[in-house]
Short mmCIF file of C-alpha atoms in Angstrom, two decimals:
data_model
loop_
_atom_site.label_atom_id
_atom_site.label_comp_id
_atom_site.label_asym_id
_atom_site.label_seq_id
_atom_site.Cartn_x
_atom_site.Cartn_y
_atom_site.Cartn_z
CA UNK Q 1 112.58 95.89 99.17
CA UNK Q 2 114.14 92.51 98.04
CA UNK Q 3 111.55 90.29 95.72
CA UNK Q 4 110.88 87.86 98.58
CA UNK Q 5 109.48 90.27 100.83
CA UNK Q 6 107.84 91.97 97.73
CA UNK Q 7 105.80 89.14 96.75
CA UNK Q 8 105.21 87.87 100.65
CA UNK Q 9 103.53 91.11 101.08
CA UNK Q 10 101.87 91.02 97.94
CA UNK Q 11 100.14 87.56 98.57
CA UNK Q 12 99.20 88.67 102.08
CA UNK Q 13 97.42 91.70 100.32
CA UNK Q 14 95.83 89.27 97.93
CA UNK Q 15 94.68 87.15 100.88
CA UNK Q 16 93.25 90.03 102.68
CA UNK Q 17 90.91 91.00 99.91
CA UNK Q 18 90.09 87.67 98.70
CA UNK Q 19 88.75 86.46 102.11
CA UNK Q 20 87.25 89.79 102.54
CA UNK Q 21 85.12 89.73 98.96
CA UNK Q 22 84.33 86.44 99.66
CA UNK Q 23 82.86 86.79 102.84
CA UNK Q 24 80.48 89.85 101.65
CA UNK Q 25 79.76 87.56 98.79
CA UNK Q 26 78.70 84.31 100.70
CA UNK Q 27 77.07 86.87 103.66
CA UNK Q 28 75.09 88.35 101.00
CA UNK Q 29 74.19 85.08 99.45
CA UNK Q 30 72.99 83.32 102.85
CA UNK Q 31 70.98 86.73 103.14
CA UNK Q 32 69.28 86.85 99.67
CA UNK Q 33 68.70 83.04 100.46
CA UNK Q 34 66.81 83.21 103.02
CA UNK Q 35 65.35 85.92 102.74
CA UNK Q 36 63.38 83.72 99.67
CA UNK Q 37 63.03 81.32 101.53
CA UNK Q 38 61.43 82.67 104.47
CA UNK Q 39 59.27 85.21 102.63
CA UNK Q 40 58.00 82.09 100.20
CA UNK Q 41 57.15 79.94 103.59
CA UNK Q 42 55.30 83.15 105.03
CA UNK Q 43 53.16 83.35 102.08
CA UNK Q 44 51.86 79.35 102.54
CA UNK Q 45 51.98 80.10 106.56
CA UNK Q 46 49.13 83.27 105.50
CA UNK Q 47 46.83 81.12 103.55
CA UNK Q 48 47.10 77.86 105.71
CA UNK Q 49 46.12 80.84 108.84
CA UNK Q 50 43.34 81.79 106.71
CA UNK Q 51 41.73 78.53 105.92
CA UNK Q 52 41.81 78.11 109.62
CA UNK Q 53 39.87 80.91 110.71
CA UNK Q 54 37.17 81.05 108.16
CA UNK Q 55 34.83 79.06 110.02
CA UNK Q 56 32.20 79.24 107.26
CA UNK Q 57 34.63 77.04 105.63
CA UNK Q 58 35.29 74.29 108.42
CA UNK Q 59 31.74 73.99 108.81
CA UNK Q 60 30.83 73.38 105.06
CA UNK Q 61 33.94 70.64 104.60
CA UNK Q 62 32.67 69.08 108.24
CA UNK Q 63 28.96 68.71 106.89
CA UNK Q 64 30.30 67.55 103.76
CA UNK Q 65 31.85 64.54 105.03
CA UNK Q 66 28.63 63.81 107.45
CA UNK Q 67 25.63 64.69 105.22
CA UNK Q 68 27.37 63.45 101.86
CA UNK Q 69 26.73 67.39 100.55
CA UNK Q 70 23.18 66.61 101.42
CA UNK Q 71 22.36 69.76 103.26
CA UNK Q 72 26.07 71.66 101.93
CA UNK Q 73 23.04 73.83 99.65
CA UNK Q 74 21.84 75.39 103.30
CA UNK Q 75 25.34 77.55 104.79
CA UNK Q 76 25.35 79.49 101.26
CA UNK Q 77 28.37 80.72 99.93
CA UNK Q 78 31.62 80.36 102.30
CA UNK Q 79 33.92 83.07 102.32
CA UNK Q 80 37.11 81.50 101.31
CA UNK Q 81 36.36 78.74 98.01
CA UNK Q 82 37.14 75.14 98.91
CA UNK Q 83 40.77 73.59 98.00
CA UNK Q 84 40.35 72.29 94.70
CA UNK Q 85 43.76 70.80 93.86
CA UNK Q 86 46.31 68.74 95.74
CA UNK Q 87 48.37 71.52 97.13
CA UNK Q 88 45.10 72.07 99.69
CA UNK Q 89 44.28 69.42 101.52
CA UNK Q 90 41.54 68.90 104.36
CA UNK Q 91 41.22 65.70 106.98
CA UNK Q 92 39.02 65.21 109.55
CA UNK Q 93 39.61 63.17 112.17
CA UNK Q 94 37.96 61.01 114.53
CA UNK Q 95 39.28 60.67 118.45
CA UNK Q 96 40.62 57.64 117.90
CA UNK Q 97 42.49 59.22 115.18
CA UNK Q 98 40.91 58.02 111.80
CA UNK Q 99 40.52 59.92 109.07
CA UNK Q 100 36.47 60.49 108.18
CA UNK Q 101 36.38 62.05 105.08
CA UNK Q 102 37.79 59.04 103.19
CA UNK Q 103 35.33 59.47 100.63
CA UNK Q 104 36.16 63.33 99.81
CA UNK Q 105 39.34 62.59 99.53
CA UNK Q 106 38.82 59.82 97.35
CA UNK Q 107 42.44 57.98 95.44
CA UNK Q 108 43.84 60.87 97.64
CA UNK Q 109 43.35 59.12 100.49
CA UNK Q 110 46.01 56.27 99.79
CA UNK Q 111 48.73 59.49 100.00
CA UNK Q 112 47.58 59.93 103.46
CA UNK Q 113 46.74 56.32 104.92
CA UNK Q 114 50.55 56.29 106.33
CA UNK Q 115 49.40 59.90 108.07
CA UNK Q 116 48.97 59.79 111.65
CA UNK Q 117 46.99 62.39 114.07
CA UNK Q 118 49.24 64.11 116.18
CA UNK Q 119 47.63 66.43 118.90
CA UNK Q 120 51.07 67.70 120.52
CA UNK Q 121 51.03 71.39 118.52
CA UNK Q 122 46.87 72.11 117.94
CA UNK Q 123 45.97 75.68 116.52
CA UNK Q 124 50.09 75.78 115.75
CA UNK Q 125 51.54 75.81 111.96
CA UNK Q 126 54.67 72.60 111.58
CA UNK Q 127 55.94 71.29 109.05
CA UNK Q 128 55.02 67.69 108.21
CA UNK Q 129 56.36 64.49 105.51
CA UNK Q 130 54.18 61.26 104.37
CA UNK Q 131 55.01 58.40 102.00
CA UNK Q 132 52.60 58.23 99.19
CA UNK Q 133 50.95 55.06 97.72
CA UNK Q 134 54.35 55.10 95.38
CA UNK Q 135 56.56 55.21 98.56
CA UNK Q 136 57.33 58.86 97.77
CA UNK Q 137 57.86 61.53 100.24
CA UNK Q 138 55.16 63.94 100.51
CA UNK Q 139 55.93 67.59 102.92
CA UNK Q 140 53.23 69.77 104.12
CA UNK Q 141 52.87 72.89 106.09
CA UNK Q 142 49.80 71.90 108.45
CA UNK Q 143 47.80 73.08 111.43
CA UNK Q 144 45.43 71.02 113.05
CA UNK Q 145 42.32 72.31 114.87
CA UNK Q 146 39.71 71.37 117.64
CA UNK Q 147 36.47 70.78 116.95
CA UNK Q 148 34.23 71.53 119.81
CA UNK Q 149 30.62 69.76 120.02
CA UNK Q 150 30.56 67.64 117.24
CA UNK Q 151 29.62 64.08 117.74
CA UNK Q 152 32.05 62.39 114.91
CA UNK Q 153 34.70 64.95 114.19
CA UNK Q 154 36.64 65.51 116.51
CA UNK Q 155 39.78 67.10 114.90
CA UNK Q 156 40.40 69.09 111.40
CA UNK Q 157 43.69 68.83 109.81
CA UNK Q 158 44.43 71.10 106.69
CA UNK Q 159 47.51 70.83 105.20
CA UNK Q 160 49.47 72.25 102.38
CA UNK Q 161 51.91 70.64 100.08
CA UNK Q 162 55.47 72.25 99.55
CA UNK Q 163 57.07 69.92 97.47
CA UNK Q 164 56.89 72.49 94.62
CA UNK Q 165 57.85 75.41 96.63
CA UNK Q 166 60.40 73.12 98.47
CA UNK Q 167 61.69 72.77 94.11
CA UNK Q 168 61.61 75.90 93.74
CA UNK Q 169 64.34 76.25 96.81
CA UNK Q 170 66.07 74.06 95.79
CA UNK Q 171 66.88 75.95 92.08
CA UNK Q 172 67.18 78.99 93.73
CA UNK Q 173 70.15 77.33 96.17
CA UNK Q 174 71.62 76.07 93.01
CA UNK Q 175 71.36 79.25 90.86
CA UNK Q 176 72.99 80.99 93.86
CA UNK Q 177 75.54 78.38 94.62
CA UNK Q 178 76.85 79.08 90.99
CA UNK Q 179 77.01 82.33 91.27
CA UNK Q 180 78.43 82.24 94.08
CA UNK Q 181 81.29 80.02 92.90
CA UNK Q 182 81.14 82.90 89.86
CA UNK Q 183 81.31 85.67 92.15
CA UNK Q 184 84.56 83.49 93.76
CA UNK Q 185 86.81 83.57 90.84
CA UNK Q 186 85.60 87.10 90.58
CA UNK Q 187 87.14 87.79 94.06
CA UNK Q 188 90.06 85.93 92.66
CA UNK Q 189 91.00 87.76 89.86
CA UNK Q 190 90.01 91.30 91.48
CA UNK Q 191 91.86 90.58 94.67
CA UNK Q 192 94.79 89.86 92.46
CA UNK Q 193 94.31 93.19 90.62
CA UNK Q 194 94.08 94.96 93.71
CA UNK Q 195 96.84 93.37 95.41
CA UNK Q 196 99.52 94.69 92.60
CA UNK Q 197 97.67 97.89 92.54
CA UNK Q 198 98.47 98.46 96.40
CA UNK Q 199 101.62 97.03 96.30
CA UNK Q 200 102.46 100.06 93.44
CA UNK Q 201 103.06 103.15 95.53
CA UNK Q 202 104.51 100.85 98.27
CA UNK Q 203 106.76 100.04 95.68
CA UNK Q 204 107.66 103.56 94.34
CA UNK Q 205 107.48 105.00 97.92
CA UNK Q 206 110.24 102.56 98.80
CA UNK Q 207 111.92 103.02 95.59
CA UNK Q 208 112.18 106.78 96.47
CA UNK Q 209 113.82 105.65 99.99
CA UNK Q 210 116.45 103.66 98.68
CA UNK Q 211 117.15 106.11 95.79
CA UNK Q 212 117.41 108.52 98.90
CA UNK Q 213 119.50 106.58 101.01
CA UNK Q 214 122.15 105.98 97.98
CA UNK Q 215 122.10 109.56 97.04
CA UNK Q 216 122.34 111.10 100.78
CA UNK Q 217 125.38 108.72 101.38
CA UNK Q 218 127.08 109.61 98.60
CA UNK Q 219 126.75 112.95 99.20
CA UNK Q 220 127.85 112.77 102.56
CA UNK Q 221 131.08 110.59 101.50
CA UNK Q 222 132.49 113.77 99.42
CA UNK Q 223 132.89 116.15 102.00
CA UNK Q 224 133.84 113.63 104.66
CA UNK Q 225 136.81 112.20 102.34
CA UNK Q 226 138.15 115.19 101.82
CA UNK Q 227 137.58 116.70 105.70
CA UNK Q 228 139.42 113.28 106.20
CA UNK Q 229 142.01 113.85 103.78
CA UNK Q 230 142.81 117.33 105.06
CA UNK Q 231 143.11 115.89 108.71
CA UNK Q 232 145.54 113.28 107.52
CA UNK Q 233 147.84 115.64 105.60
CA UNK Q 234 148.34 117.39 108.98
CA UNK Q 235 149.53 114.97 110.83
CA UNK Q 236 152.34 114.59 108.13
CA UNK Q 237 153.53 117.87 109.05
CA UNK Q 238 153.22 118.08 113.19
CA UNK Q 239 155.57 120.67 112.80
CA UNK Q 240 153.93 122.92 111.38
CA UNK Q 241 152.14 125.77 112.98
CA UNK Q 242 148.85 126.47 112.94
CA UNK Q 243 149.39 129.95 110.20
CA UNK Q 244 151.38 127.61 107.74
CA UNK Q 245 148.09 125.21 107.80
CA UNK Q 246 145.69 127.62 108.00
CA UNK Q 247 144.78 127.21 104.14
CA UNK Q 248 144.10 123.26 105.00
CA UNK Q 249 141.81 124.21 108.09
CA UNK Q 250 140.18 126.54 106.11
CA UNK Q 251 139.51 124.19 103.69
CA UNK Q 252 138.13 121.68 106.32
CA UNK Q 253 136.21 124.33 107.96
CA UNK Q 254 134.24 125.07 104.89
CA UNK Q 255 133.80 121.00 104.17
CA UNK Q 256 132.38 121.25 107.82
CA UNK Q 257 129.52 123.89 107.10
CA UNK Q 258 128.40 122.17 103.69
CA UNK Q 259 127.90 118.79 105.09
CA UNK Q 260 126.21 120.75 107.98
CA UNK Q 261 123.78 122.31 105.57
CA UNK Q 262 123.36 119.13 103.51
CA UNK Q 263 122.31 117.33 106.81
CA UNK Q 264 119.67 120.10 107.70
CA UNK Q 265 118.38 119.70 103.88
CA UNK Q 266 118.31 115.76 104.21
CA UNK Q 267 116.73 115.89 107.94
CA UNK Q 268 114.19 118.55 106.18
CA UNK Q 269 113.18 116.30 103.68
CA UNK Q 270 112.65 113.08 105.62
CA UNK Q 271 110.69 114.93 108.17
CA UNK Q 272 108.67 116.63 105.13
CA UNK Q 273 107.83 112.38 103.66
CA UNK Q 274 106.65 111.73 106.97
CA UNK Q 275 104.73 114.71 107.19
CA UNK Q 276 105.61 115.51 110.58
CA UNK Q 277 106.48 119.19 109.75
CA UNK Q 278 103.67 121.94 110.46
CA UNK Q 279 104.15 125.65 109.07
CA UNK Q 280 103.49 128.11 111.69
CA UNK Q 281 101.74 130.80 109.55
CA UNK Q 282 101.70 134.06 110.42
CA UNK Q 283 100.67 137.94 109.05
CA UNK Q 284 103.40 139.61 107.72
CA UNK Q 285 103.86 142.66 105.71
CA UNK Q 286 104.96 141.51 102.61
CA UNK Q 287 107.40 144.10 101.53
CA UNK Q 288 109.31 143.99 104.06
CA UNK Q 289 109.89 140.81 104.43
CA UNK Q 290 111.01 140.59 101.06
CA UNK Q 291 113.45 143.38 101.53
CA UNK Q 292 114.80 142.34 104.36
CA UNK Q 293 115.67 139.10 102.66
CA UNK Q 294 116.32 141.17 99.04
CA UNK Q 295 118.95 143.62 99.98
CA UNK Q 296 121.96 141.66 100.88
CA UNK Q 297 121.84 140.05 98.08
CA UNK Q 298 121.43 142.83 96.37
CA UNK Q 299 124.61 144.09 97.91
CA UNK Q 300 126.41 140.51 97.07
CA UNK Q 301 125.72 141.20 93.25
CA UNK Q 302 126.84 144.88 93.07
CA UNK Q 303 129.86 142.90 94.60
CA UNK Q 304 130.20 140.67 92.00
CA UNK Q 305 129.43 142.99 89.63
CA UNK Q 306 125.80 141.67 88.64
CA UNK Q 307 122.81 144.05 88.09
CA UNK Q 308 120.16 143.07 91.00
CA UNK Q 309 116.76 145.00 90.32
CA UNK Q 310 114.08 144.41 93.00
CA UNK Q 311 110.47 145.39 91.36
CA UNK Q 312 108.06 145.15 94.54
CA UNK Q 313 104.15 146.30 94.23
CA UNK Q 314 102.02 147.69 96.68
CA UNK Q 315 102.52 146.50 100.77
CA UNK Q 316 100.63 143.71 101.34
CA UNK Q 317 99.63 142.32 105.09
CA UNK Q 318 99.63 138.38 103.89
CA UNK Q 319 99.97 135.03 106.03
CA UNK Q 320 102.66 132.48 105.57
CA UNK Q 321 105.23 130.31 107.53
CA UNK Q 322 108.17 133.01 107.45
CA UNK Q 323 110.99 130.80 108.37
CA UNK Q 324 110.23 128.59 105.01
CA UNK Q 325 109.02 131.40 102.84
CA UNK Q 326 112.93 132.75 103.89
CA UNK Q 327 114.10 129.46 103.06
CA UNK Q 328 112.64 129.60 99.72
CA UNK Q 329 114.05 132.65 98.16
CA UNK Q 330 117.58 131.97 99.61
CA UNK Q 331 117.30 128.56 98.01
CA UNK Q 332 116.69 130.26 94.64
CA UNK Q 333 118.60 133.55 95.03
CA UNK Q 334 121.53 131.63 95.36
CA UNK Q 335 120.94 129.69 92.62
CA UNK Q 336 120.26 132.88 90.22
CA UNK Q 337 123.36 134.13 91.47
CA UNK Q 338 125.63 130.90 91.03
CA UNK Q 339 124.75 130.75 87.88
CA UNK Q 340 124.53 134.28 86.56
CA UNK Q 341 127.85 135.70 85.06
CA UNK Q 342 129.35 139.07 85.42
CA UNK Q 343 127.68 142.16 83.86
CA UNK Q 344 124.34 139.77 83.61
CA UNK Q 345 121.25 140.42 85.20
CA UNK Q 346 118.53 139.46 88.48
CA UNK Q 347 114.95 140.75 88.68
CA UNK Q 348 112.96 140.12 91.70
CA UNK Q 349 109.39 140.92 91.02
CA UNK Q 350 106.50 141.21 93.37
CA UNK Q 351 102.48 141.49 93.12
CA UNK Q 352 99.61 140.80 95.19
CA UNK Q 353 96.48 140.80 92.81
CA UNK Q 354 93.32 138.50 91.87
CA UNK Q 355 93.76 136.94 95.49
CA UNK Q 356 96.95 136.11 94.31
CA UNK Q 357 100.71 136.84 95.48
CA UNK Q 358 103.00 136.40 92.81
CA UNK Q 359 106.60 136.14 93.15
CA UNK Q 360 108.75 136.07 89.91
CA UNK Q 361 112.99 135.43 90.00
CA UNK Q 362 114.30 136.34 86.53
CA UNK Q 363 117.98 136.00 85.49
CA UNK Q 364 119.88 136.61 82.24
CA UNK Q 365 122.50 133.11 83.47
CA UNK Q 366 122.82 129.85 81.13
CA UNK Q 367 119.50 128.88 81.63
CA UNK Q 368 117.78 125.59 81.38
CA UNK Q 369 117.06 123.31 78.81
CA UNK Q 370 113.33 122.60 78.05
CA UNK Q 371 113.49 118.56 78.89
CA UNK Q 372 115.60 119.78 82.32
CA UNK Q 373 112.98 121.94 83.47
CA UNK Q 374 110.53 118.96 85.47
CA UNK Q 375 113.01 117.11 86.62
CA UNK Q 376 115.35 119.52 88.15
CA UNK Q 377 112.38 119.39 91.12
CA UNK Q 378 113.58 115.84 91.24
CA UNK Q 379 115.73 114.97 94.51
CA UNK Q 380 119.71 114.97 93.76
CA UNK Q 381 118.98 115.53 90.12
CA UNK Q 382 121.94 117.80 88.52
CA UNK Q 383 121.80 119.12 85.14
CA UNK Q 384 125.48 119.09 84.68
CA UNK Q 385 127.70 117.63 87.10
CA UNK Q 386 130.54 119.51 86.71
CA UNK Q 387 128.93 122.54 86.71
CA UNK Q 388 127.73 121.50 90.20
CA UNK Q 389 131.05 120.65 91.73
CA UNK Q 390 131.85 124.35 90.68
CA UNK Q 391 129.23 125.96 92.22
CA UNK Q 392 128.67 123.03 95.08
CA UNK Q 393 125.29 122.08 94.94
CA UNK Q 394 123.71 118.54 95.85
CA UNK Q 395 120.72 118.81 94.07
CA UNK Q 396 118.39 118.94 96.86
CA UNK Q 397 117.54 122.75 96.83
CA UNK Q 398 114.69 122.66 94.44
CA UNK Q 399 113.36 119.89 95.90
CA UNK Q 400 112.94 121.51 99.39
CA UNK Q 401 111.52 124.92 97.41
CA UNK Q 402 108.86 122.61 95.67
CA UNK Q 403 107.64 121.09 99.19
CA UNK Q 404 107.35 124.72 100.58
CA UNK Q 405 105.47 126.17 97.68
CA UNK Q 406 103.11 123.32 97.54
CA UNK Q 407 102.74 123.12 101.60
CA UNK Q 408 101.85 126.68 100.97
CA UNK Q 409 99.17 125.40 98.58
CA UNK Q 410 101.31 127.16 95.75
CA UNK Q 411 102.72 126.69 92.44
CA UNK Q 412 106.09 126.82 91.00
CA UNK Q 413 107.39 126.79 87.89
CA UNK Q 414 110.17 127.44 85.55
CA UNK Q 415 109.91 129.58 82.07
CA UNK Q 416 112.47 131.01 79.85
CA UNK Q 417 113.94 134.53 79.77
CA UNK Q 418 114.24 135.92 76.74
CA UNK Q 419 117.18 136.05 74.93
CA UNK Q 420 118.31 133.95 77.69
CA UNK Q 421 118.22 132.79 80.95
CA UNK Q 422 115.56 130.76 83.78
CA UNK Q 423 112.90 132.48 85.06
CA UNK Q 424 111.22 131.11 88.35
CA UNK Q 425 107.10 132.00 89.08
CA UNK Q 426 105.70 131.37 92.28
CA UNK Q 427 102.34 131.53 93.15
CA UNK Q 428 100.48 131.68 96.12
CA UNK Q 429 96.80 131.78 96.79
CA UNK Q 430 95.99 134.89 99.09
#
C-alpha cells in the first residue's frame, strides 16, 4: 500500500469517527438541553395551573381590589398564600380591558401599563413580553381566566416572570456550548488516535500480502528457470533420443512436482487468510490412523538407515479433519527425516489423557537454535539457506502445520532433545 493511499484512507477513517463523535456529542447536548429546559418551564407551567384553580385564591385577590381588604378578614385562610414578590403577578381586568387593581399593584403597575388584554387563548398557559417603565423587556408565562358574575371584573390575568429562569437558560446553553466545543477537540484528537489505530492491522495485514506475494514469486521463479533451462538445453541437441536425455527430463519432471506442491501450499494458505477453508471433522480411531500414516515412514528410515520408534498409547475413538491432521505429520515427518543423519534417531509418541491428545515428534538431527524456534512458524522463513536448497524446502511447511493445529484449537511447539536434536509437541483438546 503506497503512502498516498495510506494516508487517503487514513483521513477518511479519521473523518468517519470525527463526524460520528460529534454527532452523539451535539445529539446528546440538544437532548440534555432541552430536557432543562422543558422540565424548568413545566415546573412554572404547575404553579401558574395551580394559582388558577384555587378559587379561594381568585376570590380573595378579586375582593381585594373591590373592598380595599375591607371584608378580605371574612373568606379565612386561602389555600394557596398570595404572590408576594414580583415573579407572581395578578391583574384584573375590566371588559374594556383596563387593569382594576392599580392600587395593589402599586409602582408595579408602571411595568404593566404597556400590557394589553388579550382574550384569544382564555384558561390556556402562553408565553408573554412587556416593556417596563425603564423600556426593558419583561417575559411571563400567563393564563388568563373568566370571571363569571361579577359586576367590575371581568377577566383575571396571573402571570409569572421568567426572566431569571430565562438567565438561567441562557448559562446553561453557554456552559454546554463550551463543552461542547471541549468535547469537539476531544473527538478530534480521539478520532485521530483511532484512525492510526485501525489503519495498524490494515497495515500489517497488507504488509503480510506483499511480503507473500515477493516470497511466492520468488519461489516460483527457481523451479521455473531451471524447468526452462532444461527445456532449452534440449533443443540444442534435437538429435538426441529420448534415453540419452532422460537424466534432463528427469530433472524437469521432478522441478514439475515441487512447484506443483509449492502451488497447493501457497493456494492453502491464501484460502486459510481468507478463511474460506472449513475442516470436515470426523471420529476416527486414533491408532490407526496414525499407523497408517507411521509405517512407511518407518520403512523409509530403516531405508536410510535411521532408527524410527513409534510409541502409541491406548486406541482412542477422537474427532478431527483427517485429510489435515495427515497433512500435518507428513509436513513434520519429513522434516525429522531431512534433517536427521544416518544411525540417528525418530520417536513418534502418542497419548490421549486429561481430555487431552498429545502428539510428540522427537529426533536426534541438528536441531534448532533457541532464537530460531518462533520464527521458523513464520511464512518462507529458513534457518539456513543452504541447508534448504539441499533438502528443498520453501519455508512454508510449518506455517501450514501451525494453521492446522490452531484450526484444531491446538498447540504446537518446539523443545529441545537432549543431547541433541528438535522435538515437536502437539496438543489437542479432546
Amino acid at each position: 500500500m503506497n503512502k498516498q493511499l495510506s494516508k487517503k484512507q487514513r483521513f477518511n477513517y479519521f473523518l468517519i469517527n470525527l463526524i460520528s463523535f460529534a454527532s452523539i456529542f451535539l445529539i446528546l447536548g440538544l437532548i440534555v438541553f432541552q430536557l432543562l429546559q422543558t422540565s424548568i418551564y413545566q415546573t412554572v407551567d404547575h404553579d401558574l395551573q395551580r394559582l388558577a384553580t384555587d378559587q379561594k385564591f381568585l376570590q380573595h385577590q378579586m375582593l381585594q381590589t373591590e373592598r380595599r381588604q375591607e371584608n378580605v378578614s371574612q373568606l379565612g385562610k386561602f389555600d394557596t398564600p398570595p404572590p408576594n414578590n414580583f415573579q407572581q403577578q395578578v391583574i384584573l381586568w375590566s371588559k374594556d380591558g383596563k387593569i382594576l387593581n392599580e392600587a395593589e399593584l402599586g409602582s408595579r403597575f408602571y411595568d404593566f401599563q404597556n400590557l394589553t388584554l388579550s382574550t384569544d387563548q382564555l384558561s390556556t398557559i402562553s408565553s408573554i413580553q412587556t416593556k417596563d417603565s425603564n423600556d426593558r423587556t419583561l417575559q411571563f408565562r400567563s393564563i388568563t381566566l373568566l370571571v363569571e358574575n361579577q359586576e367590575q371584573v371581568a377577566y383575571i390575568q396571573l402571570l409569572v416572570n421568567i426572566d431569571p429562569i430565562k438567565g438561567t437558560v441562557e448559562r446553561i446553553k453557554q456552559i454546554l456550548i463550551i463543552c461542547m466545543i471541549i468535547f469537539g477537540l476531544l473527538s478530534i484528537a480521539l478520532s485521530y488516535f483511532l484512525s492510526k489505530w485501525f489503519m495498524k492491522p490494515i497495515m500489517i495485514s497488507w504488509k503480510k500480502q506483499q511480503e507473500f506475494v515477493e516470497n511466492a514469486s520468488h519461489e516460483l521463479r527457481t523451479p521455473l528457470t531451471i524447468i526452462q533451462a532444461k527445456l532449452e538445453k534440449l533443443f540444442t541437441k534435437p538429435n538426441h533420443t529420448i534415453l540419452e536425455e532422460s537424466e534432463t527430463i528427469a530433472l524437469s519432471l521432478d522441478e514439475v512436482q515441487r512447484l506443483s506442491q509449492l502451488t497447493s501450499d501457497l493456494l492453502l494458505l491464501a484460502r486459510s487468510d481468507s478463511n474460506s477453508l472449513t475442516l470436515e471433522k470426523e471420529p476416527i480411531k486414533s491408532n490407526n490412523f496414525l499407523n497408517t500414516v507411521l509405517l512407511p515412514y518407518q520403512e523409509l528410515a530403516l531405508a536410510e538407515e535411521k532408527e524410527f520408534i513409534i510409541d502409541l498409547g491406548e486406541d482412542q475413538q477422537l474427532c478431527f479433519d483427517k485429510k489435515r491432521i495427515h497433512q500435518l505429520l507428513i509436513i513434520l515427518l519429513d522434516n525429522a527425516l531431512k534433517y536427521t543423519a544416518t544411525g540417528e534417531k525418530i520417536t513418534v509418541f502418542s497419548s490421549v489423557k486429561n481430555n487431552e491428545w498429545l502428539i510428540k515428534i522427537s529426533d536426534t538431527g541438528i536441531g534448532i537454535v533457541e532464537e530460531n524456534k518462533a520464527a521458523v512458524f513464520e511464512r518462507f522463513y529458513r534457518v539456513e539457506g543452504s541447508r534448504n536448497r539441499k533438502t528443498g524446502g520453501y519455508g512454508i511447511g510449518l506455517a501450514i502445520a501451525k494453521w492446522i493445529v490452531e484450526e484444531h484449537q491446538g498447540k504446537i511447539e518446539l523443545t529441545d532433545t537432549m543431547p541433541k536434536g528438535t522435538t515437536v509437541i502437539l496438543r489437542f483438546p479432546v
